[in-house]
Short mmCIF file of C-alpha atoms and ligand atoms in Angstrom, two decimals:
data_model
loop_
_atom_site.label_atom_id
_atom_site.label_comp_id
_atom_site.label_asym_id
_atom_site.label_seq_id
_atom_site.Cartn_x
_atom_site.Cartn_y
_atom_site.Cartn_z
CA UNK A 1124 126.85 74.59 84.61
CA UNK A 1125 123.81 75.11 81.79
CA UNK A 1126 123.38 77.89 80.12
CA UNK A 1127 119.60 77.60 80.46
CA UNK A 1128 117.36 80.74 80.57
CA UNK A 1129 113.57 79.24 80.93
CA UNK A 1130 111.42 76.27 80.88
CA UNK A 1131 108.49 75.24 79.39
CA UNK A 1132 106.18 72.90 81.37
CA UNK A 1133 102.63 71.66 79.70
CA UNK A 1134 100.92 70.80 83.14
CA UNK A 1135 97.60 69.51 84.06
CA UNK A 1136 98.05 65.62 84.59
CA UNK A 1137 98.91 63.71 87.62
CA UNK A 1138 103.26 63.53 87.76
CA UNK A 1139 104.56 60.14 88.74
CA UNK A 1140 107.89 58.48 88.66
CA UNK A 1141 111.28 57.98 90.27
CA UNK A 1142 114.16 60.95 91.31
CA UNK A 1143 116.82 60.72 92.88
CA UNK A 1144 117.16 63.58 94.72
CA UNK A 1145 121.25 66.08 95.33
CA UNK A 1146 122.76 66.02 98.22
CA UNK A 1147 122.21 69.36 100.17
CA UNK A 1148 122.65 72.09 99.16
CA UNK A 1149 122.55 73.77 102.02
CA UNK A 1150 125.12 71.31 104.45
CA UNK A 1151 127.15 70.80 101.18
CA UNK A 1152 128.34 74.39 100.67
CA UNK A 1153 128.71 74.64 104.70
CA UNK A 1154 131.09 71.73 104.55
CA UNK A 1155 133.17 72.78 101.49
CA UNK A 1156 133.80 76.34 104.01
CA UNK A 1157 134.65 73.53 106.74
CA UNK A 1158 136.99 71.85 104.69
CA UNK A 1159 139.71 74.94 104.67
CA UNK A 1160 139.72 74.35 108.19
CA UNK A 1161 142.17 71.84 107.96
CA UNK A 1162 145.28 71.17 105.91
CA UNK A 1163 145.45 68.60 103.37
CA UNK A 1164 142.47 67.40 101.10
CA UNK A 1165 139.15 66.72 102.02
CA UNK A 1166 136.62 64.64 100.16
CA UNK A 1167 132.58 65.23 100.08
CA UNK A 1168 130.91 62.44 98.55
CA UNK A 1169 127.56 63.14 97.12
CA UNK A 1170 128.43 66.31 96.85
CA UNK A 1171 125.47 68.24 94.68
CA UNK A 1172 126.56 69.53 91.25
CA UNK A 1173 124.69 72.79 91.01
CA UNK A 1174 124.50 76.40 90.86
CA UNK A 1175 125.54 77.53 94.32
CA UNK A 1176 128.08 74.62 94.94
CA UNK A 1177 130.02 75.85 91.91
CA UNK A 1178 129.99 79.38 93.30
CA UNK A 1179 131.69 78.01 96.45
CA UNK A 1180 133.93 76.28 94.53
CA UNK A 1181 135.03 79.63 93.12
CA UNK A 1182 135.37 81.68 96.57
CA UNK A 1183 137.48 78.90 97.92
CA UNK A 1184 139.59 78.78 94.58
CA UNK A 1185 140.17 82.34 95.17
CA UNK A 1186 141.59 82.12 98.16
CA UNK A 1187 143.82 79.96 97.07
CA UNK A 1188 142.21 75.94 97.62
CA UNK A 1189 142.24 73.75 94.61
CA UNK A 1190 138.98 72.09 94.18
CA UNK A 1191 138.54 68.91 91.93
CA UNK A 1192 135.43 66.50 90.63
CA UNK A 1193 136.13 63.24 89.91
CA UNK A 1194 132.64 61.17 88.99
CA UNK A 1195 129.75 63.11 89.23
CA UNK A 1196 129.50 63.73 92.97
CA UNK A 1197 132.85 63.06 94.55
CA UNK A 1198 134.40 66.37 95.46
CA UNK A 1199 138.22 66.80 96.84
CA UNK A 1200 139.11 69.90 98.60
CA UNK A 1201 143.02 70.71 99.41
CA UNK A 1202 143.32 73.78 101.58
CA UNK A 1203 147.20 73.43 101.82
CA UNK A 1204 147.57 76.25 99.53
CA UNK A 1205 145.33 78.77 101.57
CA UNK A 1206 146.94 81.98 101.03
CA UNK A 1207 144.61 85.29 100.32
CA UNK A 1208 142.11 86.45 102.42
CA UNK A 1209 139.69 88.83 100.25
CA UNK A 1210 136.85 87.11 99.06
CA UNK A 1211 135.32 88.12 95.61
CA UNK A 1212 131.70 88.82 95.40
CA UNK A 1213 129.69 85.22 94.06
CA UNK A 1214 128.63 85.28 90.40
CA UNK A 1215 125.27 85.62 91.11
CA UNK A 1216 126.10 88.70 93.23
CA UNK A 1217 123.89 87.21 96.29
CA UNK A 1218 125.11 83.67 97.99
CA UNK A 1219 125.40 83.38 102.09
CA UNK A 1220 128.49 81.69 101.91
CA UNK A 1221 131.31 84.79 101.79
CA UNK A 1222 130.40 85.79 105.14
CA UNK A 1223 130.77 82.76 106.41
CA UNK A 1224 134.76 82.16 105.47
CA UNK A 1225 135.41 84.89 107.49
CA UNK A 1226 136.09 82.98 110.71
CA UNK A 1227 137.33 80.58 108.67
CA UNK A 1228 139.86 82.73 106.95
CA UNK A 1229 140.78 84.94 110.43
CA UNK A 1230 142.09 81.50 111.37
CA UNK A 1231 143.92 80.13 108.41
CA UNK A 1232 145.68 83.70 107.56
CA UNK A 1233 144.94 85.87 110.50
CA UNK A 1234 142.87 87.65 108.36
CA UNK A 1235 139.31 88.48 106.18
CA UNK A 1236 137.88 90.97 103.43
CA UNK A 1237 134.10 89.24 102.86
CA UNK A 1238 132.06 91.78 100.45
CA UNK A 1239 128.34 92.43 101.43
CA UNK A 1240 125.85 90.09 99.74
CA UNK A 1241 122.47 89.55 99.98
CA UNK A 1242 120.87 86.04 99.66
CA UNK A 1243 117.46 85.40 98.05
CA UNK A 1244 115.11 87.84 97.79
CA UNK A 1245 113.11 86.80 100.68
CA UNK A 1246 113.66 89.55 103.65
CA UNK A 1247 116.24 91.79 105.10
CA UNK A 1248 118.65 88.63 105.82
CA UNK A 1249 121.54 90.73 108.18
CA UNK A 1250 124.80 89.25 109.19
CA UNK A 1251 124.74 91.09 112.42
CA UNK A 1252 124.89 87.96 114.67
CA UNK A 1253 128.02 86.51 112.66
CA UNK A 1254 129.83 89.87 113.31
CA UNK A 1255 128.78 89.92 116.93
CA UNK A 1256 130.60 86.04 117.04
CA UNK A 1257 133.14 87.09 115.57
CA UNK A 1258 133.85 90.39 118.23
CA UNK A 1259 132.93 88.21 121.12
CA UNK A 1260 135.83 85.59 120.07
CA UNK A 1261 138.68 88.71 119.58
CA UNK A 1262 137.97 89.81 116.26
CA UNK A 1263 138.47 93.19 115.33
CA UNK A 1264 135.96 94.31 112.73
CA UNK A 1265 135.86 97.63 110.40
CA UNK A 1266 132.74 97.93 108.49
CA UNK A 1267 133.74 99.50 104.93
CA UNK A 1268 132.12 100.40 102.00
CA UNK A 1269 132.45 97.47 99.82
CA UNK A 1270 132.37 94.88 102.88
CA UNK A 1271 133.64 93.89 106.13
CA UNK A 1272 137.95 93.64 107.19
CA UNK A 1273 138.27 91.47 110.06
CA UNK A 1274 141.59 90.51 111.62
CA UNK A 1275 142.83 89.07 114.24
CA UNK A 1276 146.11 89.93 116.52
CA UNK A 1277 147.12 86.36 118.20
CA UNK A 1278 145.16 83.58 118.06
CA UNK A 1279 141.14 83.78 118.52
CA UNK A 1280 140.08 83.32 122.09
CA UNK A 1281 136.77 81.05 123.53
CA UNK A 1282 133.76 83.34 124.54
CA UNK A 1283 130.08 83.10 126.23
CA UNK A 1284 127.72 83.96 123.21
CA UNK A 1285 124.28 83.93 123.62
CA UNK A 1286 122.73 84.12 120.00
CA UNK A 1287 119.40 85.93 119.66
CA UNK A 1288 117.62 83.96 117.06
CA UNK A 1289 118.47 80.29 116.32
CA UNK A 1290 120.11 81.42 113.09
CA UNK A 1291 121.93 78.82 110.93
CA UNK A 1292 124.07 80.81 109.50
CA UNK A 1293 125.23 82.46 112.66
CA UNK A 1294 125.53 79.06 114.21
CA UNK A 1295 127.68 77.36 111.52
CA UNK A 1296 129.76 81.25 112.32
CA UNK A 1297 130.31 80.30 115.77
CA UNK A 1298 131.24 76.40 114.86
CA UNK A 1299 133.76 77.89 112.67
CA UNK A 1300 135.20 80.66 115.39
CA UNK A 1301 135.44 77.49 117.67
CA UNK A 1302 136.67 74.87 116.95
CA UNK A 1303 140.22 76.64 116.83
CA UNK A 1304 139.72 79.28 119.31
CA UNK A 1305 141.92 78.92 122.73
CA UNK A 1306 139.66 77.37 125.25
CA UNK A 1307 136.48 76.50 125.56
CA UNK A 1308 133.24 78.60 124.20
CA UNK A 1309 129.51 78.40 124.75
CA UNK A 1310 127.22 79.00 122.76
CA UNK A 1311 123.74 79.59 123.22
CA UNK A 1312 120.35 79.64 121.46
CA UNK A 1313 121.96 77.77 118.15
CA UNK A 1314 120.20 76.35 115.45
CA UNK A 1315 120.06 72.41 115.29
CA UNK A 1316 118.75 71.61 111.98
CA UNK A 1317 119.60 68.25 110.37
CA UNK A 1318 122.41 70.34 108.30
CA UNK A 1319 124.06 71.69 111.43
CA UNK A 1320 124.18 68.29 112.75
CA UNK A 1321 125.79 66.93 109.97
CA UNK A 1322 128.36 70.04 110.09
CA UNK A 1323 128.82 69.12 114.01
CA UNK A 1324 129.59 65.15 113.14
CA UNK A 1325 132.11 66.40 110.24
CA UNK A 1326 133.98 68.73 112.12
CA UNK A 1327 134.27 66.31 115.06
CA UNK A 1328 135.54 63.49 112.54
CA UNK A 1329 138.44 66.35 111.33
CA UNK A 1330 139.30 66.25 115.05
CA UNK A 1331 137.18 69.24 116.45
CA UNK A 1332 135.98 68.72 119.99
CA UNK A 1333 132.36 69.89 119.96
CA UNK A 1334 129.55 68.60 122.02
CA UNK A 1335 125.97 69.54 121.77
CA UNK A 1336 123.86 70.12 125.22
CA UNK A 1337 120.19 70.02 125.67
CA UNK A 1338 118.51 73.05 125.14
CA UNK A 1339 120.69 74.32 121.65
CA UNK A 1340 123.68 74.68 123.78
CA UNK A 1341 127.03 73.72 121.81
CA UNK A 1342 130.30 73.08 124.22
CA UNK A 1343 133.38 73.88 121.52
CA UNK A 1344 136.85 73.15 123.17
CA UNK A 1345 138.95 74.47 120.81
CA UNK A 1346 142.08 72.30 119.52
CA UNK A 1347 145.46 73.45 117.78
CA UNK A 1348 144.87 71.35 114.18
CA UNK A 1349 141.85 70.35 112.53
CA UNK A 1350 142.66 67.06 110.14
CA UNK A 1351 141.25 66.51 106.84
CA UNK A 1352 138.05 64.29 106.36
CA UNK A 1353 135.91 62.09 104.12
CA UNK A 1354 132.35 62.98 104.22
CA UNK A 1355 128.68 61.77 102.91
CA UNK A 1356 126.76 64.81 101.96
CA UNK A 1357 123.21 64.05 103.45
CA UNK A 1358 120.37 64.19 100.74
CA UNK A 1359 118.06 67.73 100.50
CA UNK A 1360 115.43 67.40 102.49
CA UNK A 1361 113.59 70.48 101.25
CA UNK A 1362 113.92 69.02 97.32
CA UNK A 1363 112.27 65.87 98.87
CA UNK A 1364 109.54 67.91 100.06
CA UNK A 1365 108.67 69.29 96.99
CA UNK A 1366 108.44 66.22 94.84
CA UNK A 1367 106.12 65.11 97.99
CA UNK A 1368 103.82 67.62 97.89
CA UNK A 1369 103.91 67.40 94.01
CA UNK A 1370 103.15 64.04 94.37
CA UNK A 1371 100.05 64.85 96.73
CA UNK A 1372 99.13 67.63 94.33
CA UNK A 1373 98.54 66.73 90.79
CA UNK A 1374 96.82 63.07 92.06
CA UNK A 1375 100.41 61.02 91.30
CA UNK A 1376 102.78 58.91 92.77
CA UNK A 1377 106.37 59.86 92.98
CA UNK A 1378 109.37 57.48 94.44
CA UNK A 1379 112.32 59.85 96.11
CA UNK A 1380 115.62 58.05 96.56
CA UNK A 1381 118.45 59.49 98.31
CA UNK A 1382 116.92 60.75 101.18
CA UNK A 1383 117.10 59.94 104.98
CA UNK A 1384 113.14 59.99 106.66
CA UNK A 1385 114.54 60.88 109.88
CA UNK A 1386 115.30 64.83 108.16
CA UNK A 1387 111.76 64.76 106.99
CA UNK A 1388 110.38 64.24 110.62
CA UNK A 1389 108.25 67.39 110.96
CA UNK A 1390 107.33 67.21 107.25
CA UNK A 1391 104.98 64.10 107.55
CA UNK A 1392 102.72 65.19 110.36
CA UNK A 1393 101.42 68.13 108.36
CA UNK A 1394 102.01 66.06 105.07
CA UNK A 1395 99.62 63.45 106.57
CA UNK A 1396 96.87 65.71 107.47
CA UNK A 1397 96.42 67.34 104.54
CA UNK A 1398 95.41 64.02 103.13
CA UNK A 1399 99.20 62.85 101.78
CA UNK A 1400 100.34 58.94 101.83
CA UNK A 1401 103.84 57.87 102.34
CA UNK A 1402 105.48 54.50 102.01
CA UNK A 1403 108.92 53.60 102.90
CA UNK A 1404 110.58 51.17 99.94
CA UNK A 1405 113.60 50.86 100.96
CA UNK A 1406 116.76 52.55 102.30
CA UNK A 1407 116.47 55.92 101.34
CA UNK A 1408 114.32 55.69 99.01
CA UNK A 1409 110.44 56.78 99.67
CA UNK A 1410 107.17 56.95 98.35
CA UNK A 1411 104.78 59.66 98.15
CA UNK A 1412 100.86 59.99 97.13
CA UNK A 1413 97.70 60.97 98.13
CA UNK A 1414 95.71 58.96 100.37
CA UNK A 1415 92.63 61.26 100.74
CA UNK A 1416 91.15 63.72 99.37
CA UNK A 1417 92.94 67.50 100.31
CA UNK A 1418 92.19 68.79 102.81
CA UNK A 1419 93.24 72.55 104.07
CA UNK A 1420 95.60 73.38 106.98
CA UNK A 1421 97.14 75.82 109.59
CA UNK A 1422 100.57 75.63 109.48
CA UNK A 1423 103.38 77.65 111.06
CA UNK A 1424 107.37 77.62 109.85
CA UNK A 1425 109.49 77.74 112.77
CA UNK A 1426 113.53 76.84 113.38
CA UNK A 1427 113.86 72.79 113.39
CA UNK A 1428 112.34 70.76 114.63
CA UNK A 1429 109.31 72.91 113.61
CA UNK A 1430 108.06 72.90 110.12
CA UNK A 1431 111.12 74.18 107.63
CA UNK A 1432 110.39 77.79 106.10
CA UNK A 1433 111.91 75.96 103.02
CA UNK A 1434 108.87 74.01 103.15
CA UNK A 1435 106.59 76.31 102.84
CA UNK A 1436 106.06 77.57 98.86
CA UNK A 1437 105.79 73.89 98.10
CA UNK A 1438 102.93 73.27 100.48
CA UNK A 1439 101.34 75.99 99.58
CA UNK A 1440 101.09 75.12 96.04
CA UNK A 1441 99.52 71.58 97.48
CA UNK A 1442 97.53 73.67 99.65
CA UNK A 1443 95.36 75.31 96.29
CA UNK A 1444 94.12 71.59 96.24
CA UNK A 1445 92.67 70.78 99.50
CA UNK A 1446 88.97 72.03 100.28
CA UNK A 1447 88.99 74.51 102.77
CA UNK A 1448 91.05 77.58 103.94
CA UNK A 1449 94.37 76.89 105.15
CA UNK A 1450 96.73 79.07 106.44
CA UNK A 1451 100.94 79.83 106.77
CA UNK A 1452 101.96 81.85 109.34
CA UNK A 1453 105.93 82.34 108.43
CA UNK A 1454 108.19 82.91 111.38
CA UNK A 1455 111.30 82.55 109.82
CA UNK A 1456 111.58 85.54 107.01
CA UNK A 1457 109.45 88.81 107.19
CA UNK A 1458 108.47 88.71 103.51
CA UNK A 1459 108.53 85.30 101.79
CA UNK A 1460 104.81 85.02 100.23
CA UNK A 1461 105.59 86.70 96.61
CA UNK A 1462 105.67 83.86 95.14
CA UNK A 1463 101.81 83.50 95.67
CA UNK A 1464 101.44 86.57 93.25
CA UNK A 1465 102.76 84.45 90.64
CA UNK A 1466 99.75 80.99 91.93
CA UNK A 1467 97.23 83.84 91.67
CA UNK A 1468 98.14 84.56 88.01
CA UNK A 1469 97.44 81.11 87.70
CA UNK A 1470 94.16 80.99 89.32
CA UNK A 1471 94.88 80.24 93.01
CA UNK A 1472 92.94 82.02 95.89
CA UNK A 1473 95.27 83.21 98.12
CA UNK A 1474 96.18 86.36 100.15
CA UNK A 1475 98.50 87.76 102.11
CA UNK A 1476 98.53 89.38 106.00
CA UNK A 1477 100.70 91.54 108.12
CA UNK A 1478 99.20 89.95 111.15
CA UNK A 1479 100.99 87.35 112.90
CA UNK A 1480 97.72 84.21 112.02
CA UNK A 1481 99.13 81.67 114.64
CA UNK A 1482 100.28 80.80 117.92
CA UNK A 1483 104.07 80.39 117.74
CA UNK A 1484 105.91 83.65 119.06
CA UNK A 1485 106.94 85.75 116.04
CA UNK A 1486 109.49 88.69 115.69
CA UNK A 1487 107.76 90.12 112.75
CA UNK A 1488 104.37 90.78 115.20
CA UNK A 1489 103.10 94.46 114.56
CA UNK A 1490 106.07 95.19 112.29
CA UNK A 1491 104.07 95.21 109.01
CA UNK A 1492 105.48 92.44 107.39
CA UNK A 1493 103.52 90.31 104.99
CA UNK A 1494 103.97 87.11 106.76
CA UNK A 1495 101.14 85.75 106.82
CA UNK A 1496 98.90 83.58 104.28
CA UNK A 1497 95.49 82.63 103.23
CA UNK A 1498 94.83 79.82 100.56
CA UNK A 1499 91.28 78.42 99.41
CA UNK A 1500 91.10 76.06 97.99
CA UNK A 1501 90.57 73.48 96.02
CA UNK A 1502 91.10 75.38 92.68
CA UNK A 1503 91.75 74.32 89.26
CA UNK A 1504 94.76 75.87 88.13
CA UNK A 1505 94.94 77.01 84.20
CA UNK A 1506 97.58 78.96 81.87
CA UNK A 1507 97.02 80.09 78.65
CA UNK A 1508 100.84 80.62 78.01
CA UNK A 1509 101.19 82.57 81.49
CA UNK A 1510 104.85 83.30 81.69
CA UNK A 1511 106.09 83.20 85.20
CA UNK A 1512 109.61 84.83 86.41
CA UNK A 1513 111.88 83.23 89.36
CA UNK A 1514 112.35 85.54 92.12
CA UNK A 1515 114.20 82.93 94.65
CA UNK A 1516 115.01 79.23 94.25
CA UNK A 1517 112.35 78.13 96.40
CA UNK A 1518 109.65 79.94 95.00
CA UNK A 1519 110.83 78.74 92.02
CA UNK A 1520 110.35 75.13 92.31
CA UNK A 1521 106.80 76.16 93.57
CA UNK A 1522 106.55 77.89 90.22
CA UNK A 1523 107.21 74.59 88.39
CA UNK A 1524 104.99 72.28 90.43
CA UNK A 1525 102.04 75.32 90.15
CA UNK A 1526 103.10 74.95 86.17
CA UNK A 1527 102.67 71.28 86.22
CA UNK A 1528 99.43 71.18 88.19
CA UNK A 1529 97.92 73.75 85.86
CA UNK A 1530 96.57 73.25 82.57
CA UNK A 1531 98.09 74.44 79.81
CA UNK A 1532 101.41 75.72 78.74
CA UNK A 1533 103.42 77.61 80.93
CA UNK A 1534 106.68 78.93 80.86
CA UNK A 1535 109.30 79.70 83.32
CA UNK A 1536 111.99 82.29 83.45
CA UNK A 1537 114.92 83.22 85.28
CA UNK A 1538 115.45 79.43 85.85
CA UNK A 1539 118.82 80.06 86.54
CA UNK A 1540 117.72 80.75 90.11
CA UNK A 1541 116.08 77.21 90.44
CA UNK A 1542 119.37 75.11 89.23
CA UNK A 1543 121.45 77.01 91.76
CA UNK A 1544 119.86 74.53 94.46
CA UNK A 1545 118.33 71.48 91.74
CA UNK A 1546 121.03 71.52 89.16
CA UNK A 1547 119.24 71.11 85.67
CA UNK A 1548 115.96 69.92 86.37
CA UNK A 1549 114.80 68.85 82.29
CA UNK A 1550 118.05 66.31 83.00
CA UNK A 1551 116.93 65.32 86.85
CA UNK A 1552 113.12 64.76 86.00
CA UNK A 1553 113.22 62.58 83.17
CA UNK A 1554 111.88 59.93 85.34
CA UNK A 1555 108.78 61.50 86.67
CA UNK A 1556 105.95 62.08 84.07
CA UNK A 1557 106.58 65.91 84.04
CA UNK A 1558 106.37 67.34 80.98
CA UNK A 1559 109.54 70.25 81.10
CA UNK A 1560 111.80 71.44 78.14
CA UNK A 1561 114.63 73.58 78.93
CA UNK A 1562 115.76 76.33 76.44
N1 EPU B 829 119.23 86.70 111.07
C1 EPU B 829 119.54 87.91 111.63
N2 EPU B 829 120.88 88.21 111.77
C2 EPU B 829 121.87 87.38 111.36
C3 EPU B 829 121.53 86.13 110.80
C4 EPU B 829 120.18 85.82 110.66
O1 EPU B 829 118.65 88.69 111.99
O2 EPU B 829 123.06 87.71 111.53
C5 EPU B 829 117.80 86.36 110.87
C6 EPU B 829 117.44 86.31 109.39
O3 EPU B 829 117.18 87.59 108.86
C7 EPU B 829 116.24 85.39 109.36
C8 EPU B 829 116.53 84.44 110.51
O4 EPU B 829 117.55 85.04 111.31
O5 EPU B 829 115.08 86.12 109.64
C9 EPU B 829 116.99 83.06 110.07
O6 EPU B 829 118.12 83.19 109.24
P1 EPU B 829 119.27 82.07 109.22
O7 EPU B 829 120.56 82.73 109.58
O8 EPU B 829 118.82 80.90 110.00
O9 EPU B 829 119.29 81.70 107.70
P2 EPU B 829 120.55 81.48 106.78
O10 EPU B 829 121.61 80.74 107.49
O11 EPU B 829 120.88 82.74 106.09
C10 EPU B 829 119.82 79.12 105.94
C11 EPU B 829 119.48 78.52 104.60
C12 EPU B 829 118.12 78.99 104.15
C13 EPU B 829 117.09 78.57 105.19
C14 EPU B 829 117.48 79.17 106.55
C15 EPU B 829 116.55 78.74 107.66
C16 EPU B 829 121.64 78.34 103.61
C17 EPU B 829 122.59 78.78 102.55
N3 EPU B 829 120.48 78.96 103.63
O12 EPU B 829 119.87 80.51 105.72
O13 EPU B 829 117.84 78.34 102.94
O14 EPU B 829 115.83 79.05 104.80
O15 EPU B 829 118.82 78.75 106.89
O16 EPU B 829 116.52 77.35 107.76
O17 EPU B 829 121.92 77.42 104.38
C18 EPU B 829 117.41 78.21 100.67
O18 EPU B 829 118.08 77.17 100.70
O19 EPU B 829 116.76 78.58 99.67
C19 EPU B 829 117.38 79.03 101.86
C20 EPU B 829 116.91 80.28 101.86
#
């Protein structure tokens, strides 16, 4: 990994070009916990080398898996070895993945010790439904200072579990607590993003019987082994989403390879009315542009199929360049517009509301949460040597693609926080027209 602290991006012209862009992050790291499911070595093709895959790589190497790269993107896992169950605290000191190798773990040794992390700075982000899964299938759980002890006393047994928000996290939980578990389990209410459907098709290729109903309902008959697995990491649908909206943004024309249309389904509608263009040129590979001129939106995030929350900083930064007054009403986190502090600095009109400025039913309604947006627009964006700090990889990208629409120099710190999830983006870019140095 880079030691790289900022970057320095001299913005203000249209960005065009080719990238290709990682696998996922966020089915990659999911399928690396999935792996020490089974015994014997698993391989992840196009497996992402970044930030938060190498802090994986760790937490399973500490529990006793040996991890190895061969080529730039083919990972092999061997869990043989599993043999301690205490999980160190990530690196970075916030990652979701410790808390979910604790089903993992009470299966493999009987057994978990996952410290309490937070994840991106972007709202409360509890783990209260993965401890609730892992009650409801027999786990005992002691909350300590420095984390949670979970064991187990025989094998884990099948439950009813109705989860109360379509979490992904929580879901990928109960997948985990399944597919071993004695008997069969239902569970309600789960998320069914294209990630989670990738993690159902891998564990159901290492043996695992689990079958997806209408209406988010998974049907997990637990079995007695899981088997080890090759697997094709799908490409990062929210990094394809960004170099869209980029595209749209500054006036260019960028070509994204590596990345299925099919996970981008609720992306184009939206994409398309603002005034974006897409052209498919080939297998995995598209093109995106403007077609029109910008025009502004209203726009709620919501669980897939509705429009990704990961989607959102990026849109907004193509949202300062339609005419009009669009607004984001966020459904997913209570407080993930601070990153428009940072677009204001640069000129953008935005603001931000507690009320709930849309339609789709929202927990955060009359709790005071800032989870709503306003952006006018269009606006020229400008630096004079603005320096802008990374609170959350998302944001972050946002921060670049603000930095390369505006004029002028602008630089970019805490970077670090951006290659978790894009790996080292003066490297990736070099074929887009996007004028970054990394120091
Ligand atoms: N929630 C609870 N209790 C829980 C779990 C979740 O209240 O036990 C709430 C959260 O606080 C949040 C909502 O449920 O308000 C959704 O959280 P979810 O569990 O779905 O999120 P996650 O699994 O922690 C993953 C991605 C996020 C992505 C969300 C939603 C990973 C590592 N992270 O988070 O991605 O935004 O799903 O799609 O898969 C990112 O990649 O930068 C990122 C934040």
């Amino acid at each position: 990994m880079t030691s790289t602290q900022r970057y320095l991006v001299q913005g203000g012209k249209p960005v065009s070009g080719r990238i290709r862009c990682l696998g996922a992050k966020n089915f990659a790291t999911k399928a690396m916990v999935a792996a020490l499911l089974a015994e014997g070595t698993t391989r992840l093709l196009n497996a992402p080398r970044i930030g938060d895959v190498e802090i994986t790589r760790k937490l399973l190497a500490a529990s006793g898996a040996k991890l190895d790269w061969s080529g730039d993107s083919d990972l092999a896992i061997d869990a043989s070895t599993i043999r301690s169950c205490d999980v160190p605290v990530p690196d970075s000191g916030s990652n979701r993945i410790p808390i979910l190798l604790l089903g993992v773990l009470l299966h493999r040794i009987g057994e978990a010790h996952v410290p309490v992390v937070a994840g991106c700075n972007i709202g409360a982000r509890p783990v209260d439904f993965h401890l609730t899964a892992a009650k409801m299938f027999g786990a005992e759980i002691e909350v300590a200072p420095d984390g949670y002890r979970a064991r187990r006393s025989g094998p884990l047994k099948a439950c009813h579990y109705r989860l109360p928000y379509p979490s992904v996290g929580a879901t990928e939980s109960c997948l985990y607590l399944g597919v071993l578990a004695k008997g069969t389990s239902i569970i309600e209410g789960v998320a069914i993003e294209p990630e989670i459907m990738a993690l159902i098709t891998m564990l159901n290729t290492m043996g695992a019987r689990v079958q997806l109903k209408p209406n988010r309902e998974l049907i997990i008959e637990g079995v007695d082994r899981l088997y080890p697995t090759t697997y094709d990491v799908l490409g990062d649908r929210i990094e394809a989403a960004s170099w869209a909206a980029l595209a749209a943004a500054t006036d260019g024309e960028i070509t994204v390879d590596g990345i299925d249309p099919a996970t981008l389904i609720n992306f184009f509608g939206p994409f398309n009315s603002v005034g974006g263009g897409v052209s498919i040129e080939g297998p995995r590979s598209i093109k995106f542009f403007r077609r029109h001129p910008l025009r502004s939106i209203v726009l709620e995030t919501d669980v897939f199929p509705g429009f990704a929350t990961d989607w959102q900083q990026p849109f907004a930064v193509m949202l300062t360049q339609a005419s009009g007054i669009s607004i984001i009403h966020e459904t997913v986190y209570e407080r993930r517009f601070g990153y428009l502090e940072a677009l204001s600095a640069l000129g953008a009109k935005t603001q931000i509301e507690t009320h709930c400025l849309g339609s789709v039913p929202c927990r955060f309604r009359g709790r005071d949460f800032p989870h709503s947006a306003i952006v006018r627009g269009p606006t020229e964006l400008r630096s004079d040597g603005i320096t802008l700090d990374v609170p959350d990889l998302r944001a972050g990208l946002a921060y670049v693609m603000a930095a390369a629409l505006a004029k002028g120099e602008t630089t970019i710190t805490s970077v670090q926080r951006i290659e978790r999830g894009y790996g080292e983006l003066a490297v990736r870019t070099k074929g887009l027209s996007l004028p970054l140095q990394a120091f």
